[in-house]
XYZ file of C-alpha atoms in Angstrom:
590
model
C 1.131 26.660 28.115
C 2.257 27.827 24.593
C -0.220 27.488 21.615
C 2.950 25.605 19.657
C 3.079 23.180 22.912
C -0.306 22.544 23.221
C -1.394 22.324 19.369
C 0.048 19.081 17.880
C -2.251 19.213 14.539
C -5.627 17.402 15.455
C -8.269 20.276 16.820
C -10.719 16.836 17.918
C -7.983 15.323 19.647
C -6.909 17.819 21.320
C -10.088 18.948 22.858
C -10.955 15.252 23.346
C -7.945 15.636 26.120
C -9.826 18.553 27.939
C -13.041 16.606 27.769
C -11.402 13.372 29.191
C -10.218 15.570 32.452
C -13.001 16.994 32.696
C -15.123 13.556 32.616
C -13.070 12.216 35.039
C -13.417 15.414 37.420
C -17.147 14.862 36.937
C -17.991 11.170 36.792
C -14.768 9.499 38.881
C -16.418 6.322 39.145
C -17.140 5.917 35.548
C -13.120 6.216 33.914
C -14.420 3.791 30.819
C -16.307 6.306 29.476
C -14.336 7.955 26.072
C -15.313 11.509 25.669
C -17.197 12.167 22.149
C -16.225 15.183 20.322
C -17.466 16.102 16.944
C -17.368 19.446 14.985
C -20.415 20.716 14.562
C -21.709 20.670 10.831
C -23.532 24.427 10.390
C -20.812 26.015 12.797
C -24.504 27.946 13.886
C -23.988 25.903 17.316
C -19.947 26.486 17.620
C -17.456 24.858 16.521
C -17.173 21.205 17.701
C -19.819 19.846 20.268
C -19.169 17.496 23.182
C -22.046 14.431 22.687
C -21.692 12.760 26.325
C -24.262 14.219 28.946
C -26.962 11.667 27.531
C -24.724 8.944 27.340
C -23.680 9.318 30.501
C -27.104 10.241 32.209
C -28.465 7.016 31.474
C -25.859 5.276 32.668
C -25.668 7.314 35.887
C -29.493 7.839 36.434
C -29.836 4.546 38.205
C -26.900 4.934 40.471
C -28.322 7.476 42.997
C -26.453 10.578 41.040
C -27.096 14.240 42.382
C -27.772 15.061 38.641
C -30.933 16.204 37.118
C -30.862 15.109 33.809
C -28.483 15.526 30.875
C -28.003 19.269 30.954
C -26.995 19.119 34.513
C -24.335 16.764 33.324
C -23.681 18.928 30.892
C -23.179 22.147 32.846
C -21.100 20.091 34.930
C -18.971 18.691 32.420
C -18.026 22.498 31.547
C -17.266 23.676 34.854
C -14.933 20.909 35.473
C -13.229 22.245 32.025
C -9.522 22.865 32.457
C -8.538 25.894 31.703
C -6.793 26.628 27.487
C -5.929 29.370 25.197
C -7.654 27.182 22.375
C -11.378 27.252 23.757
C -13.131 30.880 23.602
C -16.372 29.794 25.498
C -18.754 26.804 26.033
C -22.410 26.832 26.051
C -25.275 23.572 26.768
C -27.910 23.567 24.670
C -31.039 21.021 24.333
C -31.069 17.985 25.721
C -26.793 18.379 27.516
C -24.979 19.047 23.934
C -22.307 20.801 24.751
C -21.067 23.220 22.206
C -17.471 24.722 22.057
C -16.719 27.991 20.560
C -12.302 28.206 19.526
C -9.899 31.278 20.274
C -9.542 32.931 17.309
C -6.434 34.030 18.776
C -5.173 30.695 19.169
C -6.043 29.491 16.315
C -3.884 31.980 14.538
C -1.143 31.589 16.215
C -1.267 27.426 15.258
C -1.455 28.601 11.764
C 1.674 30.950 12.411
C 3.499 28.318 13.998
C 2.328 25.731 11.139
C 3.760 28.389 8.429
C 7.093 28.554 10.741
C 7.173 24.575 11.654
C 6.282 23.335 8.451
C 2.760 21.197 7.213
C 4.235 18.145 8.728
C 3.887 19.041 12.688
C 0.194 18.532 11.989
C 0.757 15.083 10.645
C -2.013 12.521 12.842
C -0.098 9.768 15.044
C -1.806 6.412 14.246
C -1.422 3.275 16.908
C 0.243 1.476 14.128
C 4.155 1.643 13.386
C 4.497 -0.514 10.098
C 1.982 -1.507 7.006
C 1.511 -3.292 4.320
C -0.096 -1.933 1.648
C -0.771 -4.322 -1.602
C -1.896 -2.537 -4.253
C -2.046 -2.916 -8.244
C -1.212 -6.294 -8.694
C -1.721 -6.940 -12.222
C -0.899 -10.859 -14.054
C 2.313 -11.103 -16.018
C 1.489 -11.467 -19.697
C -1.682 -9.559 -19.509
C -2.507 -5.734 -19.991
C -3.075 -3.647 -17.031
C -7.084 -2.697 -17.248
C -8.563 0.362 -15.663
C -10.025 -2.470 -12.449
C -6.058 -2.161 -11.921
C -5.657 2.004 -12.482
C -8.105 1.843 -9.960
C -6.180 -0.398 -6.691
C -2.909 1.420 -8.286
C -4.624 4.851 -7.358
C -6.302 4.114 -4.187
C -3.377 2.088 -2.991
C -0.410 4.763 -3.856
C -2.681 7.637 -1.920
C -3.306 5.099 1.142
C 0.379 4.822 1.404
C 0.506 8.067 0.830
C -1.812 9.224 3.859
C -0.367 6.165 5.981
C 3.881 7.346 5.285
C 3.025 11.328 6.158
C 1.089 9.646 9.256
C 4.506 8.274 10.369
C 3.981 4.707 9.487
C 6.420 2.271 8.075
C 4.616 0.925 4.447
C 5.591 -1.877 2.776
C 4.197 -0.789 -0.576
C 3.698 -4.189 -2.311
C 2.694 -5.244 -5.828
C 1.301 -9.022 -5.736
C 1.991 -9.568 -9.161
C 0.462 -12.977 -10.854
C 3.670 -14.103 -11.788
C 3.143 -17.819 -11.538
C 0.440 -20.692 -11.864
C -0.923 -23.135 -15.025
C -1.312 -19.836 -17.695
C 2.360 -20.040 -17.465
C 2.945 -23.753 -19.470
C 1.174 -22.484 -22.395
C 3.108 -19.152 -22.800
C 6.673 -20.415 -22.437
C 5.528 -23.387 -25.079
C 4.629 -21.187 -27.273
C 7.789 -18.868 -26.503
C 9.398 -22.323 -27.601
C 7.339 -22.513 -30.878
C 7.803 -19.031 -31.929
C 11.677 -18.650 -30.882
C 13.790 -21.757 -30.677
C 16.383 -19.947 -29.458
C 14.744 -17.975 -26.773
C 17.919 -16.589 -25.565
C 17.976 -13.856 -27.599
C 14.260 -12.979 -27.733
C 13.430 -8.855 -27.515
C 10.949 -7.209 -26.374
C 10.041 -5.816 -30.076
C 10.273 -9.707 -31.415
C 7.359 -10.458 -28.974
C 5.482 -7.540 -29.786
C 2.387 -7.048 -28.159
C 2.166 -9.604 -24.879
C -1.526 -9.098 -25.119
C -1.454 -10.785 -28.554
C 0.884 -12.757 -27.639
C -1.085 -14.271 -24.968
C -4.492 -14.386 -26.562
C -2.276 -16.491 -29.335
C -1.044 -19.189 -27.046
C -4.563 -19.351 -25.657
C -6.103 -20.007 -28.665
C -3.788 -22.912 -29.559
C -3.748 -24.278 -25.900
C -7.926 -24.316 -26.741
C -7.532 -26.197 -30.021
C -4.705 -28.154 -30.517
C -4.427 -31.119 -28.034
C -0.824 -31.947 -28.425
C 0.709 -28.820 -27.547
C -1.819 -28.442 -24.495
C -0.417 -31.412 -23.149
C 2.964 -29.850 -23.719
C 1.998 -26.761 -21.891
C 1.057 -29.095 -18.695
C 3.932 -30.600 -18.580
C 6.165 -27.118 -18.814
C 3.947 -26.079 -15.882
C 5.374 -29.014 -13.758
C 9.295 -28.509 -15.616
C 8.501 -25.067 -14.472
C 7.353 -25.573 -10.820
C 10.443 -28.284 -10.771
C 12.570 -25.627 -10.750
C 14.319 -26.656 -14.667
C 16.768 -24.079 -15.801
C 15.902 -23.659 -19.161
C 12.473 -23.089 -18.472
C 12.823 -20.696 -15.291
C 14.914 -18.785 -17.858
C 12.221 -18.582 -20.084
C 9.582 -17.844 -17.584
C 11.705 -14.668 -16.143
C 11.734 -13.629 -20.001
C 8.177 -13.402 -20.195
C 7.908 -11.719 -16.249
C 10.457 -8.962 -17.459
C 9.176 -8.351 -20.733
C 6.047 -7.697 -18.947
C 7.362 -5.908 -15.699
C 8.661 -3.118 -18.764
C 5.059 -2.522 -20.121
C 3.713 -2.253 -16.246
C 7.046 0.358 -15.791
C 5.476 2.609 -18.508
C 2.183 3.272 -16.549
C 4.046 3.315 -12.561
C 6.217 5.688 -14.233
C 3.207 7.921 -15.805
C 1.777 8.026 -12.478
C 4.581 9.081 -10.117
C 3.978 5.729 -8.189
C 6.209 3.491 -6.493
C 5.444 -0.222 -5.686
C 8.360 -3.186 -4.623
C 7.185 -6.265 -6.983
C 6.866 -9.191 -4.376
C 4.507 -11.819 -6.829
C 2.927 -14.896 -6.082
C 6.036 -16.937 -7.156
C 7.961 -14.951 -4.289
C 5.701 -17.496 -1.736
C 5.937 -20.485 -3.363
C 9.108 -21.703 -1.150
C 7.006 -21.077 2.176
C 3.690 -22.676 0.897
C 4.118 -26.061 2.057
C 5.238 -25.373 5.510
C 2.207 -22.952 6.014
C -0.285 -25.264 4.673
C 1.363 -28.025 7.491
C 1.015 -25.362 10.273
C -2.858 -25.086 9.334
C -2.884 -28.991 9.205
C -1.357 -29.360 12.265
C -3.884 -27.361 13.942
C -6.353 -29.457 12.755
C -8.141 -26.892 10.412
C -7.322 -29.053 6.899
C -9.672 -31.704 6.259
C -9.764 -33.614 2.992
C -12.761 -33.033 0.575
C -13.169 -34.706 -2.483
C -9.480 -35.323 -3.032
C -8.479 -31.860 -2.245
C -7.663 -29.849 0.640
C -9.814 -27.511 2.175
C -10.341 -25.406 5.445
C -14.601 -25.399 6.110
C -15.597 -22.276 7.864
C -18.769 -21.145 9.801
C -21.225 -18.721 7.946
C -19.794 -19.681 4.460
C -21.425 -22.595 1.977
C -18.648 -23.628 0.610
C -15.091 -24.403 2.022
C -11.568 -22.543 1.234
C -9.569 -24.736 -0.747
C -6.176 -24.448 0.220
C -4.784 -27.537 -1.803
C -5.771 -28.913 -4.912
C -7.462 -32.065 -6.236
C -3.918 -32.362 -8.211
C -1.680 -31.676 -5.594
C -1.519 -27.917 -6.844
C -1.643 -24.881 -4.856
C -3.867 -21.734 -5.718
C -5.133 -18.349 -5.183
C -6.098 -18.951 -1.220
C -2.523 -20.935 -0.520
C -0.732 -18.376 -1.760
C -2.715 -15.521 0.547
C -2.396 -17.224 2.979
C 1.014 -17.585 3.016
C 1.457 -14.122 1.781
C -0.313 -13.244 5.051
C 1.925 -15.614 7.485
C 4.937 -14.073 5.784
C 3.765 -10.319 5.859
C 2.691 -11.147 9.832
C 6.075 -13.059 10.604
C 9.088 -12.106 8.556
C 7.994 -8.639 7.878
C 6.472 -7.758 10.876
C 3.559 -5.562 9.688
C 0.747 -4.651 12.173
C -1.550 -3.594 9.395
C -2.022 -5.302 6.030
C -4.653 -3.824 3.668
C -5.842 -5.166 0.166
C -6.665 -2.867 -2.825
C -9.144 -4.846 -5.018
C -12.838 -4.762 -6.821
C -15.664 -5.556 -4.864
C -15.996 -8.720 -6.617
C -13.042 -10.518 -4.777
C -14.818 -9.754 -1.116
C -15.748 -13.215 -0.457
C -12.349 -14.471 -1.054
C -10.873 -11.985 1.862
C -13.793 -12.569 4.206
C -13.080 -16.208 3.870
C -8.910 -16.236 3.798
C -9.334 -13.753 7.031
C -11.629 -15.616 8.564
C -9.110 -19.182 8.242
C -6.301 -17.198 9.514
C -8.115 -16.048 12.891
C -9.167 -19.272 12.850
C -5.126 -20.340 12.619
C -4.803 -17.779 16.135
C -2.621 -15.881 13.552
C -5.501 -12.422 13.682
C -7.137 -11.784 16.700
C -11.201 -11.721 16.561
C -11.644 -8.391 16.875
C -11.295 -7.145 13.736
C -10.377 -3.191 15.048
C -7.328 -4.538 17.229
C -3.587 -5.295 15.912
C -2.156 -7.347 14.010
C -5.488 -6.073 10.990
C -5.872 -6.893 7.563
C -8.383 -5.013 5.805
C -9.789 -5.305 2.402
C -10.244 -2.266 0.492
C -12.755 -2.737 -2.016
C -13.919 -0.271 -4.989
C -16.710 -0.474 -7.560
C -16.351 -0.693 -11.523
C -15.435 2.186 -13.868
C -17.992 2.835 -16.360
C -18.060 3.541 -20.007
C -20.045 6.583 -21.095
C -22.930 4.383 -21.938
C -22.955 2.656 -18.294
C -21.473 -1.046 -19.113
C -18.033 -1.801 -18.254
C -15.438 0.941 -19.757
C -13.555 -0.713 -23.227
C -12.227 0.825 -26.248
C -13.273 -1.392 -29.125
C -16.438 -3.592 -28.762
C -14.225 -6.228 -26.141
C -11.288 -4.884 -26.485
C -10.332 -3.443 -22.590
C -8.729 0.059 -23.159
C -4.715 0.427 -22.918
C -3.320 2.434 -19.335
C -0.396 3.866 -20.940
C -2.742 5.683 -24.227
C -5.784 6.311 -21.485
C -3.086 8.525 -19.492
C -1.322 10.229 -23.051
C -4.997 11.062 -23.895
C -5.508 12.394 -20.839
C -2.606 14.505 -21.013
C -3.096 15.286 -24.569
C -6.608 16.914 -24.128
C -4.703 19.107 -21.378
C -2.346 19.955 -23.626
C -4.392 21.522 -26.427
C -7.080 23.372 -23.692
C -3.701 24.949 -22.868
C -2.773 25.700 -26.192
C -6.470 26.629 -27.266
C -5.848 29.872 -23.862
C -3.107 30.660 -25.657
C -0.069 29.582 -22.962
C 2.276 27.981 -25.738
C 3.192 31.424 -26.542
C 3.931 32.378 -22.982
C 5.824 29.406 -21.539
C 8.325 27.576 -22.693
C 7.646 24.020 -24.154
C 8.882 22.118 -20.916
C 6.163 24.377 -18.773
C 3.585 23.286 -20.845
C 4.430 19.667 -21.196
C 4.825 19.339 -17.711
C 1.439 21.553 -16.975
C -0.450 19.347 -19.273
C 0.740 16.335 -17.607
C 0.051 17.468 -13.876
C -3.323 18.428 -14.647
C -3.881 15.386 -17.380
C -2.840 13.081 -14.743
C -4.359 14.694 -12.287
C -7.454 14.785 -13.261
C -7.329 10.762 -13.998
C -6.526 10.434 -10.230
C -8.586 12.681 -8.734
C -11.937 11.514 -11.029
C -11.330 8.117 -9.584
C -10.447 9.171 -5.788
C -13.130 11.765 -5.202
C -15.803 8.630 -5.402
C -16.361 6.764 -2.272
C -14.588 3.891 -3.505
C -17.009 1.103 -2.985
C -18.845 3.104 -6.115
C -18.689 2.380 -9.846
C -17.747 5.808 -11.380
C -18.155 6.864 -15.248
C -14.811 7.208 -16.736
C -15.428 10.891 -18.732
C -12.679 12.712 -19.952
C -14.957 15.989 -20.359
C -16.021 15.716 -16.772
C -12.626 14.826 -15.492
C -10.714 18.110 -17.792
C -13.603 20.226 -16.874
C -12.289 23.600 -14.961
C -15.007 24.120 -13.115
C -16.960 21.850 -10.267
C -14.981 19.521 -8.174
C -12.180 18.568 -10.383
C -8.655 18.085 -9.946
C -8.334 20.753 -12.734
C -10.550 23.769 -10.833
C -8.352 22.580 -7.846
C -5.034 22.649 -9.177
C -6.125 26.470 -10.975
C -7.629 27.278 -7.551
C -3.704 26.741 -5.938
C -2.384 28.634 -8.831
C -4.435 31.472 -8.393
C -3.213 32.093 -4.946
C 0.590 32.000 -5.626
C -0.307 34.522 -8.384
C -2.125 36.594 -5.707
C 1.340 35.993 -3.842
C 3.317 37.087 -6.305
C 1.307 39.928 -7.407
C 2.040 41.365 -3.809
C 5.987 41.967 -4.727
C 6.254 40.604 -0.568
C 9.359 38.001 0.333
C 6.718 35.584 1.818
C 9.349 33.474 3.803
C 10.079 36.947 5.748
C 6.436 37.309 6.572
C 6.439 34.043 7.734
C 9.004 35.251 10.543
C 7.997 38.627 11.198
C 4.007 38.794 10.570
C 0.985 38.336 12.190
C -1.734 36.523 11.586
C -5.818 37.808 12.531
C -9.011 36.156 11.942
C -11.281 39.038 12.424
C -13.569 38.315 9.584
C -15.906 35.632 9.510
C -14.635 34.106 6.118
C -10.915 34.036 7.341
C -12.118 32.815 10.935
C -13.995 30.054 8.705
C -11.104 29.330 6.516
C -9.242 29.318 9.337
C -10.850 26.912 11.307
C -11.033 24.391 8.176
C -7.119 24.601 7.969
C -6.978 23.713 11.306
C -8.993 20.881 10.225
C -6.526 19.421 8.358
C -4.958 16.088 10.077
C -8.261 15.314 11.778
C -9.266 14.793 8.004
C -6.543 12.632 7.221
C -6.894 10.791 10.022
C -10.153 9.855 9.753
C -9.587 9.052 6.169
C -6.538 7.149 7.011
C -8.536 5.449 9.528
C -11.622 4.378 7.292
C -9.833 3.985 4.269
C -11.795 6.128 1.975
C -9.327 8.939 0.468
C -12.502 10.244 -0.729
C -13.003 11.731 2.393
C -9.839 13.916 1.651
C -10.883 15.092 -1.881
C -13.634 16.849 0.210
C -12.240 18.622 2.455
C -9.712 19.556 -0.046
C -12.829 21.353 -2.410
C -14.379 22.266 0.483
C -10.783 24.399 1.629
C -11.232 25.982 -1.979
C -14.799 27.097 -1.540
C -13.527 28.492 1.475
C -10.846 30.291 0.434
C -13.027 31.310 -2.949
C -15.206 32.758 -0.040
C -12.810 34.696 1.978
C -11.240 36.479 -1.692
C -14.451 37.052 -2.567
C -15.402 39.462 0.773
C -11.544 40.438 2.249
C -9.277 42.132 0.050
C -5.327 40.842 0.264
C -3.172 43.322 -2.000
C -3.086 46.555 -0.860
C -5.689 46.391 1.901
C -4.488 47.428 5.400
C -4.468 43.340 6.955
C -2.668 42.502 3.601
C 0.017 40.811 6.411
C -2.095 38.419 7.635
C -4.342 37.874 4.869
C -1.012 37.100 2.624
C -0.154 34.497 5.463
C -3.822 33.295 5.096
C -3.234 32.836 1.775
C 0.009 30.747 2.088
C -1.288 29.026 4.424
C -3.901 27.466 2.456
C -1.616 27.073 -0.274
C 0.878 24.649 1.784
C -2.184 22.369 3.076
C -3.410 22.073 -0.659
C -0.396 21.598 -1.576
C 0.222 18.739 0.680
C -3.636 17.588 -0.394
C -2.516 17.314 -3.446
C 0.958 15.538 -2.423
C -1.112 12.820 -0.838
C -3.648 11.964 -3.742
C -0.499 11.821 -6.040
C -1.111 15.118 -7.564
C 1.696 17.073 -8.952
C 0.526 20.986 -8.060
C 0.907 23.850 -10.830
C 2.277 27.325 -9.959
C 1.021 29.563 -12.837
C -1.905 29.150 -15.184
């Protein structure tokens, strides 16, 4: 088979297909055994390993087999392996590990094909067609804080990775645009601005201050509190005057949120809590008809095995709450939007809430009992953002930092660093501004994404804007350097792609080529485990492999110039795709 027909981008899957054939031939009586193929960590023992022999031996040893132990099973698997251009050699080591060495010639050909056909040919194939990613989801009339920043950045990257893997993604902003707080906000708006129609964003000023003032009055003034509670009833009853005031407050908030999304270049479609209101009663009724809903202290609840407290779905005053909205949104996503995978990106503190309402959905028969089969749900939790003092990140004593100001500061600091390096003399003001923005915003995103999302991380401008170590600045500069090497060659790289040949003869060329070819399986792993940090680690290691290659293999002016320029271009292309998946804008000169 020709390399381009044979290689779809995923080395691990490709080898697994070969070993699957071998398993069926070697042990035809054990059809359920899946091939266990993994990348070799150190590269000392080949490029990949097949680790089936030991497990197989434990299954077949009591069944009168002709094999004498795991190494013999390993040898038989190697013998039955179909011939493939992909595999240079296989050997059995120790207790039956099969070490696979890939053909450098085949690897080079596969990279050439990617250069001609584009990196999208390396996209992984997932078994799901449509997913919902529910992320960002700030509350109306409240400031977006660093917790929302994490949710927005992580959710956007998960959506991008799924989209790259040919999944249709419904990016959902489940904003908090409903609930009792709107009573006090609307009443306060009426008091301050009797003529609500003419109220503008500038008149209200800072919504955060407006929210605090209305809350202060609500806590101290009994008359106001009563009016506010009446306002909630009127709003929920659909009174047009109250609806209009509510819409006004939501619009002002949206304008604020949009400033953050615009800077981060994040697209997300709003379907807030209020969107699901018309469906709640019907969904609660369905749960009731299945015998799940019980009375408890005046409220209506669902008792769940393994939890000390029940899940309340209707409050004692007849009102609905988070659980009623979340269950309804899940019902809507499964039945109306026909999503097969629904991913919720919030802080780890909400884990129990998700565990409970997921369990209720399983009890209702909406989801399968096995959480690995589709349709499935996942809560993607993340840790806190800490200040350099190790406490929760704030600017002043109690105020949460405004995201817009935070992002602008990253851009300003990045611009100052460029000016210190004299770039304002070399570049146009637009180039300076665009680079400062790409580096500044990219630094904030990467600093978040490179950590395992479950851990807390310390927010430090100095660390994230450092041009050394595992930072976006270092990686963006590494990419720009590769582009500069290609430019300095004076060669037309698009022409070389069509006519040039690539070879991976030097050990460092081969190591870089192998790492490039592991891109698809890395994206697949990051998607499957919902861990963007896996992709960041791959990207950082890619730049390290490239540095080793460039230090030991002369590119321009060498006899291997054409081949090595193609390897440089392949590295730049894969780096750019990583940046794209992480929501980072690449820079081409530094």
